[in-house]
Amino acid sequence: MQPHLPEPQALVALVDALRALPGVGVRTARRMAYHLLQHDPDAAHNLSNALELALNNLQHCEKCNGFTQEVICPTCVSPNRDTSLLCVVETAADQNIIESTHNYKGLYFVLMGRIAPLEGMGANEIQLARLLERACDGLVREVILATNFTAEGDTTAHYLSEVLRAKGLSVTRIARGVPAGSEIEYVDAGTVAWALMERKPA
Amino acid sequence: MQPHLPEPQALVALVDALRALPGVGVRTARRMAYHLLQHDPDAAHNLSNALELALNNLQHCEKCNGFTQEVICPTCVSPNRDTSLLCVVETAADQNIIESTHNYKGLYFVLMGRIAPLEGMGANEIQLARLLERACDGLVREVILATNFTAEGDTTAHYLSEVLRAKGLSVTRIARGVPAGSEIEYVDAGTVAWALMERKPA
Ligand SMILES: [Zn+2]
Ligand SMILES: [Zn+2]
C-alpha cells in the first residue's frame, strides 16, 4: 500500500528508514512509526541513541570476528575455554545458540555470512584468510563447522573443510538429523532422509 | 531465548531498544541488530537520524490531530475538501486507507487511539474536547464514524455518536458487511451475521 495522504516528509523518511530492517515492509514500518511517535517517543529517542552508540562502539574481535567493544572479546580472552577447539558459525546469533547449550567450551570464529556466489559472497567476503590464520595458531586441533544446513551453509562447510584439511587440521561438521523432542511424523521428509543416511550405531 | 554470551553492552542496548518496536521480540530484535551492524551500517545511521528528525519536526495538526510538520496539515488547509463532512478515524493509518479509496473528499479527525477502559484510555485520552470543538465549527454537517469494528472501536463509536448527536450533528457509521470481492463461504460467520442484520434494499 503506497501512501495516499500528503504525509509529512519527516514521517515518510522515518517509514523508509524503518523498512531497512529485515522483514519489515511498508505497512509494518508505518505501524512502527505511528507507534513510536504517538505512544513511545522515549523509545524512539532511545533507539536513535542505541544505533549511534552501537555503530561507534562495536568492532569485530581480532580473533573470532564477533562483535565486541574491545580489540579481543571476552570469550576469546577467557582462560576457561578449550583452545584446541574452534567452532565456525555463520552469525553471532548462531554462536549465541551454541553457547546457550552450555555444552561447548571451545572457541569460535564468526564468518558473518556464508559463501553464496549468487549474492556475490565468496571466500574473501567470509574472511577466509583471517579464519585460516586463526585456525593455524598451533593450538587449534579440531575445527567444528556449524554453518547452517542450507544450500549455502553446506557449500560453505564443504569449501572450508577442504581448505582447513589441507592445513593438516581435523575438521568436523555438526550432526544433521531429527530435532530432539520431535515426533518423526511431523518432521519434514528431507530431514528424516538425512537422519537415516547419517545413522549411527545404537 | 536470553543471551548467553557476554555480549557487548552497546549490542545489548541496541537489541533492547529495538524490542520497543511493536511486534518485535528479542529474537527478531537481535536479527535486526546483527543485520544493521554487519550488512547495513548506513541504514542504521539513517534510521537514527530519521527518528530524531521525526521527533523534532512532527506535531499534531491543530484541526485534525494527525501528524504534520505544519500547525495545520495540508489536508485540512486544502480548498478542495468538503468542509461539511468530518470522518473520525482511530489512526493515521486508517485515514491513509480511506484516502486511498479516492472516494472521500471530506475532512478528518484522528483520535490517535480509541476508548479502552481496561487500558486506561477514556474520553480525555482520545481528545474528545478537541473533537467536539472541531465538529462544532458551524461548517460540519455530518460526522462519519470510521473507528474499527472491534469491541473498543464499537464502544468508541457508540460513545461519540451520543455526544455528537447531543450537539445537533448528524452522525453516521461506516457500513459493516462482507468484504468486496470475497466469497461468502470464506468469510467468518460473525461478519456474515452482521451483513444479514444490516441488509439494505436491493
Ligand atoms: Zn572473540
Ligand atoms: Zn489536519
Coordinates of C-alpha atoms in Angstrom, one line a residue, chain B residues 39-125:
Chain B
H39 CA 25.4 -5.5 6.5
D40 CA 23.9 -2.1 6.6
P41 CA 25.5 0.5 8.9
D42 CA 24.3 3.3 6.6
A43 CA 20.7 2.2 7.2
A44 CA 21.4 2.3 10.9
H45 CA 22.7 5.8 10.7
N46 CA 19.8 6.8 8.6
L47 CA 17.3 5.3 11.0
S48 CA 18.9 7.0 13.9
N49 CA 18.6 10.4 12.1
A50 CA 15.1 9.8 10.9
L51 CA 13.9 9.0 14.4
E52 CA 15.4 12.3 15.8
L53 CA 14.1 14.3 12.8
A54 CA 10.6 12.8 13.2
L55 CA 10.6 13.5 16.9
N56 CA 11.7 17.1 16.4
N57 CA 9.6 18.0 13.4
L58 CA 6.3 16.3 13.7
Q59 CA 3.4 17.7 15.7
H60 CA -0.3 17.1 15.8
C61 CA -2.4 19.2 13.3
E62 CA -4.5 21.7 15.3
K63 CA -7.6 20.8 13.3
C64 CA -7.4 17.0 12.6
N65 CA -4.9 15.9 15.2
G66 CA -2.9 13.9 12.5
F67 CA 0.9 14.1 12.2
T68 CA 2.1 17.2 10.4
Q69 CA 5.2 19.4 10.1
E70 CA 3.0 22.5 10.0
V71 CA 0.5 23.9 12.5
I72 CA -2.4 22.8 10.2
C73 CA -1.8 19.9 7.9
P74 CA -2.1 20.1 4.1
T75 CA -5.3 18.1 4.0
C76 CA -7.0 20.5 6.5
V77 CA -6.0 23.6 4.6
S78 CA -6.8 22.2 1.2
P79 CA -9.6 24.2 -0.6
N80 CA -10.7 21.1 -2.4
R81 CA -12.2 19.3 0.6
D82 CA -15.8 19.2 1.6
T83 CA -15.9 21.0 4.9
S84 CA -19.4 19.7 5.7
L85 CA -18.1 16.1 6.2
L86 CA -15.8 15.0 9.1
C87 CA -14.6 11.4 9.2
V88 CA -13.4 10.2 12.6
V89 CA -10.6 7.5 12.5
E90 CA -8.6 5.8 15.2
T91 CA -5.2 6.2 13.5
A92 CA -3.4 8.0 10.7
A93 CA -3.1 4.5 9.0
D94 CA -6.9 4.3 8.8
Q95 CA -7.0 7.8 7.4
N96 CA -4.5 6.7 4.8
I97 CA -6.6 3.7 3.7
I98 CA -9.7 5.9 3.4
E99 CA -7.7 8.4 1.3
S100 CA -6.5 5.5 -0.9
T101 CA -10.1 4.8 -2.0
H102 CA -10.2 8.3 -3.7
N103 CA -13.8 8.2 -2.7
Y104 CA -14.0 10.6 0.2
K105 CA -13.5 14.3 -0.2
G106 CA -14.4 15.5 3.3
L107 CA -12.1 16.2 6.3
Y108 CA -10.8 14.0 9.1
F109 CA -10.3 13.9 12.8
V110 CA -7.7 11.4 14.0
L111 CA -8.3 10.1 17.5
M112 CA -4.8 8.6 17.8
G113 CA -6.5 5.8 19.8
R114 CA -9.8 4.6 20.9
I115 CA -11.8 4.2 24.2
A116 CA -10.5 1.2 26.0
P117 CA -11.2 1.4 29.7
L118 CA -9.1 -1.6 30.5
E119 CA -6.0 0.2 29.1
G120 CA -6.8 3.4 30.8
M121 CA -8.0 5.0 27.6
G122 CA -11.0 7.2 28.3
A123 CA -12.6 10.3 26.7
N124 CA -9.7 12.5 27.7
E125 CA -7.2 10.3 26.1

